[in-house]
mmCIF file with all atom_site columns, C-alpha atoms in Angstrom:
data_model
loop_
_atom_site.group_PDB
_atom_site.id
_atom_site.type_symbol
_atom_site.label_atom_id
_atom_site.label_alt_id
_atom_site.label_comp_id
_atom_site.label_asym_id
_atom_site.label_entity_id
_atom_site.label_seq_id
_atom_site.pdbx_PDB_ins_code
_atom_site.Cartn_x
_atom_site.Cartn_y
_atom_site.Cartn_z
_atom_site.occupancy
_atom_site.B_iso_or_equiv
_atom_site.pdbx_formal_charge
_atom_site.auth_seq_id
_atom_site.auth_comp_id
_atom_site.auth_asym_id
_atom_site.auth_atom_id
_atom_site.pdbx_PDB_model_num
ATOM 1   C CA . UNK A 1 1   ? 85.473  70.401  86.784 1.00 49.00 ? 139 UNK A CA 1
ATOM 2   C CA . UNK A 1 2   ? 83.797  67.698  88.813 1.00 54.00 ? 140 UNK A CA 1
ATOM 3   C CA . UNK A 1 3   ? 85.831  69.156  91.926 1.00 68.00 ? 141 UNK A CA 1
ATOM 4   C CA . UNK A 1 4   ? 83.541  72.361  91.389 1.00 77.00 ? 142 UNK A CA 1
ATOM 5   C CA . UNK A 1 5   ? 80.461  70.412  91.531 1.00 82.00 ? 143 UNK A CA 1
ATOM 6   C CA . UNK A 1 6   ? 78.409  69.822  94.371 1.00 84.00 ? 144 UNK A CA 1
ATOM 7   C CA . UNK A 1 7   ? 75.178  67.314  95.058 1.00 86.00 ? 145 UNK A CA 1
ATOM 8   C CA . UNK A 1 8   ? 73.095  69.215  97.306 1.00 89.00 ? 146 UNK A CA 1
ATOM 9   C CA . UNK A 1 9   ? 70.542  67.194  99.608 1.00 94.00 ? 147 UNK A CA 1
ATOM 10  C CA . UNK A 1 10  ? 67.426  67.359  97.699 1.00 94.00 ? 148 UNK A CA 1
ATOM 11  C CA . UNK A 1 11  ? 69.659  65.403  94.557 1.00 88.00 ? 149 UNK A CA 1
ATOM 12  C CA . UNK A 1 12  ? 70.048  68.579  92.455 1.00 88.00 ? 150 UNK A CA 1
ATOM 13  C CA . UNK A 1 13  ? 73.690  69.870  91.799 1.00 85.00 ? 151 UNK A CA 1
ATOM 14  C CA . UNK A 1 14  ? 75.123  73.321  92.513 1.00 85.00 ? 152 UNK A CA 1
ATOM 15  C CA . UNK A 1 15  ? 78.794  75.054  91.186 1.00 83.00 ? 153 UNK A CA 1
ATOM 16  C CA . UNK A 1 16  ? 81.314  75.511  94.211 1.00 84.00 ? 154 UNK A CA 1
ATOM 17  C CA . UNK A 1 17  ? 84.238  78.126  94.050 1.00 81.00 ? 155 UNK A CA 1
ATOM 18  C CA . UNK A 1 18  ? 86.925  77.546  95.410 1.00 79.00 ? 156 UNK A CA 1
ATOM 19  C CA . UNK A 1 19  ? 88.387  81.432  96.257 1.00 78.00 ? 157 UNK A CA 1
ATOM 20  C CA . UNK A 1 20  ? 90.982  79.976  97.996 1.00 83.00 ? 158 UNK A CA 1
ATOM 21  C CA . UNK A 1 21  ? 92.665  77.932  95.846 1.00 81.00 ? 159 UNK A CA 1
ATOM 22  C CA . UNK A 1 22  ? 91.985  80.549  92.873 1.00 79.00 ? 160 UNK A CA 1
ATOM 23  C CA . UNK A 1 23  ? 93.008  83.460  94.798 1.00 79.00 ? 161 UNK A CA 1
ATOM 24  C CA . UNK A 1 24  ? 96.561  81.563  95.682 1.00 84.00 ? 162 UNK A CA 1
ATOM 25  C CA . UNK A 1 25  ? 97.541  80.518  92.268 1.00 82.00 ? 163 UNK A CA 1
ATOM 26  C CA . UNK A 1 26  ? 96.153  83.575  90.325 1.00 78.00 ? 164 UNK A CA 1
ATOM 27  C CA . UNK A 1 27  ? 99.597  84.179  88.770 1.00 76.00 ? 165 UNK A CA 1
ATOM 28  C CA . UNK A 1 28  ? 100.159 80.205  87.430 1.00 79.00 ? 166 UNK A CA 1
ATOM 29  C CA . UNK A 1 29  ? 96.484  80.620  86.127 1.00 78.00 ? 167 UNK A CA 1
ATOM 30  C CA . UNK A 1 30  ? 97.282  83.515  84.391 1.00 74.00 ? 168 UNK A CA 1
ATOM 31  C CA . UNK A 1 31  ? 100.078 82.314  82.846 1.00 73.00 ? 169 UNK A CA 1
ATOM 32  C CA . UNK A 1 32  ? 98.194  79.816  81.099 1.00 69.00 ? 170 UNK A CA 1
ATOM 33  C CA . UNK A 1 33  ? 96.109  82.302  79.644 1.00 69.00 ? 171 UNK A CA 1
ATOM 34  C CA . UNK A 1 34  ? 99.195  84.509  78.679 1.00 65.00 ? 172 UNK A CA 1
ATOM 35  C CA . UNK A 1 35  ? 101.601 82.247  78.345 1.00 63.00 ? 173 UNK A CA 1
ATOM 36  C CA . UNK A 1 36  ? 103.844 84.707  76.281 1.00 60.00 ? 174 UNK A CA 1
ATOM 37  C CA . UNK A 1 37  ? 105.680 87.872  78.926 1.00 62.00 ? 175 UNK A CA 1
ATOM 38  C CA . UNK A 1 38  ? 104.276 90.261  76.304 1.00 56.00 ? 176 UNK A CA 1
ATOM 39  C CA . UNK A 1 39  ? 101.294 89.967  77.240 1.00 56.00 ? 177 UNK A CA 1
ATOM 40  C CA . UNK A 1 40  ? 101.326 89.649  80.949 1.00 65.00 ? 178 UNK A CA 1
ATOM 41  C CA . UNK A 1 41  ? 102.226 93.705  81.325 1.00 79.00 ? 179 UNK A CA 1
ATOM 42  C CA . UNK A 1 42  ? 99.676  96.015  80.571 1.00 85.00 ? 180 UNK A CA 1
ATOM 43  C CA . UNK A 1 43  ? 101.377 99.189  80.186 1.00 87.00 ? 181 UNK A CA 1
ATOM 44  C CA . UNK A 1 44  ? 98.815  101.685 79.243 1.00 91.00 ? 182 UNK A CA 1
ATOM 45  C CA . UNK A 1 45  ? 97.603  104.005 81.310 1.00 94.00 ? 183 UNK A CA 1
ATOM 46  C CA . UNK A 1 46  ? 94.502  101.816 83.328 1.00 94.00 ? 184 UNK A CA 1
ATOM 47  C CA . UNK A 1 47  ? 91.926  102.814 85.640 1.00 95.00 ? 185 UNK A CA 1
ATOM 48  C CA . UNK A 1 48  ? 89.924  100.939 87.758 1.00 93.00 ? 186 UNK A CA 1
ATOM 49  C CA . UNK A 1 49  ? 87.465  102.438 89.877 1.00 94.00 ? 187 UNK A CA 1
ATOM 50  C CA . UNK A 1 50  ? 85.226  100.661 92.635 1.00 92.00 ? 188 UNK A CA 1
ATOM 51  C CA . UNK A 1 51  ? 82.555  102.022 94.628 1.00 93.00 ? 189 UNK A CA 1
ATOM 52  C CA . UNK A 1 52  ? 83.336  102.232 98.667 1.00 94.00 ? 190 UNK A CA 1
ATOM 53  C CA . UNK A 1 53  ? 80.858  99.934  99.410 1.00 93.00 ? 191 UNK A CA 1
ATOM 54  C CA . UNK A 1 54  ? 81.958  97.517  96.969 1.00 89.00 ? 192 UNK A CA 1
ATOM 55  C CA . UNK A 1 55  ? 84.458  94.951  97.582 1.00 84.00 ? 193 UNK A CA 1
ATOM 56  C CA . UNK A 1 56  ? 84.605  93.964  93.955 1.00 81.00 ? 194 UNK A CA 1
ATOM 57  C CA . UNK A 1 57  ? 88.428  95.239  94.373 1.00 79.00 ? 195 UNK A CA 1
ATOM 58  C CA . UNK A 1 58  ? 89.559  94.122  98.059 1.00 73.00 ? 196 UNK A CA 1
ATOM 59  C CA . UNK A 1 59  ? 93.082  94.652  99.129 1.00 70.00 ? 197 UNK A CA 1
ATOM 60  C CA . UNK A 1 60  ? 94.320  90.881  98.482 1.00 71.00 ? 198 UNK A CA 1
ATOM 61  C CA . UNK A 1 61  ? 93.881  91.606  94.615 1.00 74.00 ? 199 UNK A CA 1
ATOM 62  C CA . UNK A 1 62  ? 94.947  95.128  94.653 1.00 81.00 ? 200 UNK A CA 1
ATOM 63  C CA . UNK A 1 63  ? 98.538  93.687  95.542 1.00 80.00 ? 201 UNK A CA 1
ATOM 64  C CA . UNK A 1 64  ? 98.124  91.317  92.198 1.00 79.00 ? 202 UNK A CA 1
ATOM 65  C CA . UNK A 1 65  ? 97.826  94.641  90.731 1.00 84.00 ? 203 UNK A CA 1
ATOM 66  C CA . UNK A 1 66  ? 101.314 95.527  89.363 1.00 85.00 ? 204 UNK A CA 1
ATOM 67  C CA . UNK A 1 67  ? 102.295 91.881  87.897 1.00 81.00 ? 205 UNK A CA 1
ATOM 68  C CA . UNK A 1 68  ? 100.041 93.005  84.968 1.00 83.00 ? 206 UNK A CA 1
ATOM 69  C CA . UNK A 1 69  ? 99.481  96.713  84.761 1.00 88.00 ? 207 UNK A CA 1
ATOM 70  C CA . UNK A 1 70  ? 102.580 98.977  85.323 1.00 89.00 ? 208 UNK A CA 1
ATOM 71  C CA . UNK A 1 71  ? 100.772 101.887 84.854 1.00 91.00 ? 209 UNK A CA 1
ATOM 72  C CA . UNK A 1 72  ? 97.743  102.274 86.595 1.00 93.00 ? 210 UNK A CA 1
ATOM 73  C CA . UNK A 1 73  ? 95.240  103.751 89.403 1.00 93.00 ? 211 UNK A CA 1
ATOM 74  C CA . UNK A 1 74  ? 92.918  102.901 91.760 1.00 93.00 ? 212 UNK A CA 1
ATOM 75  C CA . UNK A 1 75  ? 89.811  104.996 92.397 1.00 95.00 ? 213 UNK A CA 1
ATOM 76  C CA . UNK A 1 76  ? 87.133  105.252 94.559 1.00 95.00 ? 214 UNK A CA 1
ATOM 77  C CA . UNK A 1 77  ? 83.268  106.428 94.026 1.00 96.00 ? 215 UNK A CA 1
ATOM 78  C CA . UNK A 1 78  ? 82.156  107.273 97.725 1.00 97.00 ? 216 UNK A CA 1
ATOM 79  C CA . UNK A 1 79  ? 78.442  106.392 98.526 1.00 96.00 ? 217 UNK A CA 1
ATOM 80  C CA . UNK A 1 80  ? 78.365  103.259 96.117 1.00 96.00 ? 218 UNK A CA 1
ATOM 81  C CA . UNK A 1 81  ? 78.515  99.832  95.879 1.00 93.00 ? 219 UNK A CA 1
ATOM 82  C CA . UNK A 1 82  ? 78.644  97.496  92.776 1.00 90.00 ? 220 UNK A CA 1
ATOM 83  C CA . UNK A 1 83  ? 77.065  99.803  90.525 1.00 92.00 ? 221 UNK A CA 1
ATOM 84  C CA . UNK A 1 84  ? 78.799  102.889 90.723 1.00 92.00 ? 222 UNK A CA 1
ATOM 85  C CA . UNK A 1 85  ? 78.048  104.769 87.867 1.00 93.00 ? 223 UNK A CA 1
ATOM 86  C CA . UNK A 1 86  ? 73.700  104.290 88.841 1.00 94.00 ? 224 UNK A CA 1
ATOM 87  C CA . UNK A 1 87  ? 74.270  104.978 92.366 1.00 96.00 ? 225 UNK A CA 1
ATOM 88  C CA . UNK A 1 88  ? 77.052  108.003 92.700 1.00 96.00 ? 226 UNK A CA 1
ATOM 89  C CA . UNK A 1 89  ? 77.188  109.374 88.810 1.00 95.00 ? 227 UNK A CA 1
ATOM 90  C CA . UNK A 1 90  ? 78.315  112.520 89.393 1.00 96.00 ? 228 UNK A CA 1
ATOM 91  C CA . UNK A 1 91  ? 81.607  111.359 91.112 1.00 97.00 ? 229 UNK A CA 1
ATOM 92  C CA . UNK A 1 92  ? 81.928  108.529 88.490 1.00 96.00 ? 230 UNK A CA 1
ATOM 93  C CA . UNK A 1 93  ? 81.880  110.867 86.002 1.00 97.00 ? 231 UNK A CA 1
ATOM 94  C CA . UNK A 1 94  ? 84.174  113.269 87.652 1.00 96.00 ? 232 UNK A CA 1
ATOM 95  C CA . UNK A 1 95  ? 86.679  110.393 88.205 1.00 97.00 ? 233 UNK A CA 1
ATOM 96  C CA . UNK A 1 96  ? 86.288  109.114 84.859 1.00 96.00 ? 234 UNK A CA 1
ATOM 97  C CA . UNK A 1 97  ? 86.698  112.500 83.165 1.00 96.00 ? 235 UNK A CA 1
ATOM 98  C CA . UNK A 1 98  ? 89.716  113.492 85.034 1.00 96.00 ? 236 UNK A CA 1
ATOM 99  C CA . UNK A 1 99  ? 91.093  110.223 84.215 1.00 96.00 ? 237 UNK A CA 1
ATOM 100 C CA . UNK A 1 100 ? 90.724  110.694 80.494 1.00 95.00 ? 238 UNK A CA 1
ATOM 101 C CA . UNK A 1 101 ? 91.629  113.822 81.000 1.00 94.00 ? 239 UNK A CA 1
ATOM 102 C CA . UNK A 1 102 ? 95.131  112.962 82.566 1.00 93.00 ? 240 UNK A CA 1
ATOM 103 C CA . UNK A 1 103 ? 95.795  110.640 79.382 1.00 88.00 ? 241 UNK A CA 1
ATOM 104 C CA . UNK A 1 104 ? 94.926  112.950 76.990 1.00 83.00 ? 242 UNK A CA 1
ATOM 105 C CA . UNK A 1 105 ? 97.865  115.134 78.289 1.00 72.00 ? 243 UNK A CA 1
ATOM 106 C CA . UNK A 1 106 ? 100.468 112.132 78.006 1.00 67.00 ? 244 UNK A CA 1
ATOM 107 C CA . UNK A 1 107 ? 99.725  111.189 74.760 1.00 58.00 ? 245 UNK A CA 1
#
């Protein structure tokens, strides 16, 4: 913890992130939040849908992707940034809808 603490120059203290280091040793991190291989693979049908603007969802994660979801898809709301669903509804919904949709028709 004290390694993601910083003392800034006027003596107050500020949290540091280290996206690096986190971004490199996602998979040992996750496995010591799911330490058991049952629960590493999601294998449900999973969307996950990010505005164009947005890089919530950049490619470096994307190839994380299917070490814990088998099953899923990747959409994208054109027009939008973070908040999607306020800023480009209709194709949200459409996505969304279609989505459900989709599983409906597996099940």
């Amino acid at each position: 913890m004290m390694k993601s603490l910083k003392r800034n120059v006027n003596g107050t203290y500020s949290w540091v992130i280290n996206v690096e280091a986190l971004s490199k040793n996602l998979t040992q991190l996750m496995d010591s939040i799911f330490p058991y291989p049952s629960f590493k693979q999601i294998d449900v049908p999973t969307l996950f849908i990010k505005g164009e603007k947005s890089n919530y969802i950049h490619s470096g994660g994307v190839h994380e992707l299917p070490g814990f979801f088998s099953n899923y898809t990747i959409a994208e709301v054109p027009n939008a940034g973070h908040w999607l669903h306020a800023e480009n509804p209709g194709s949200f919904m459409n996505i969304l809808e279609s989505f459900l949709n989709s599983t409906q028709r597996e099940s």
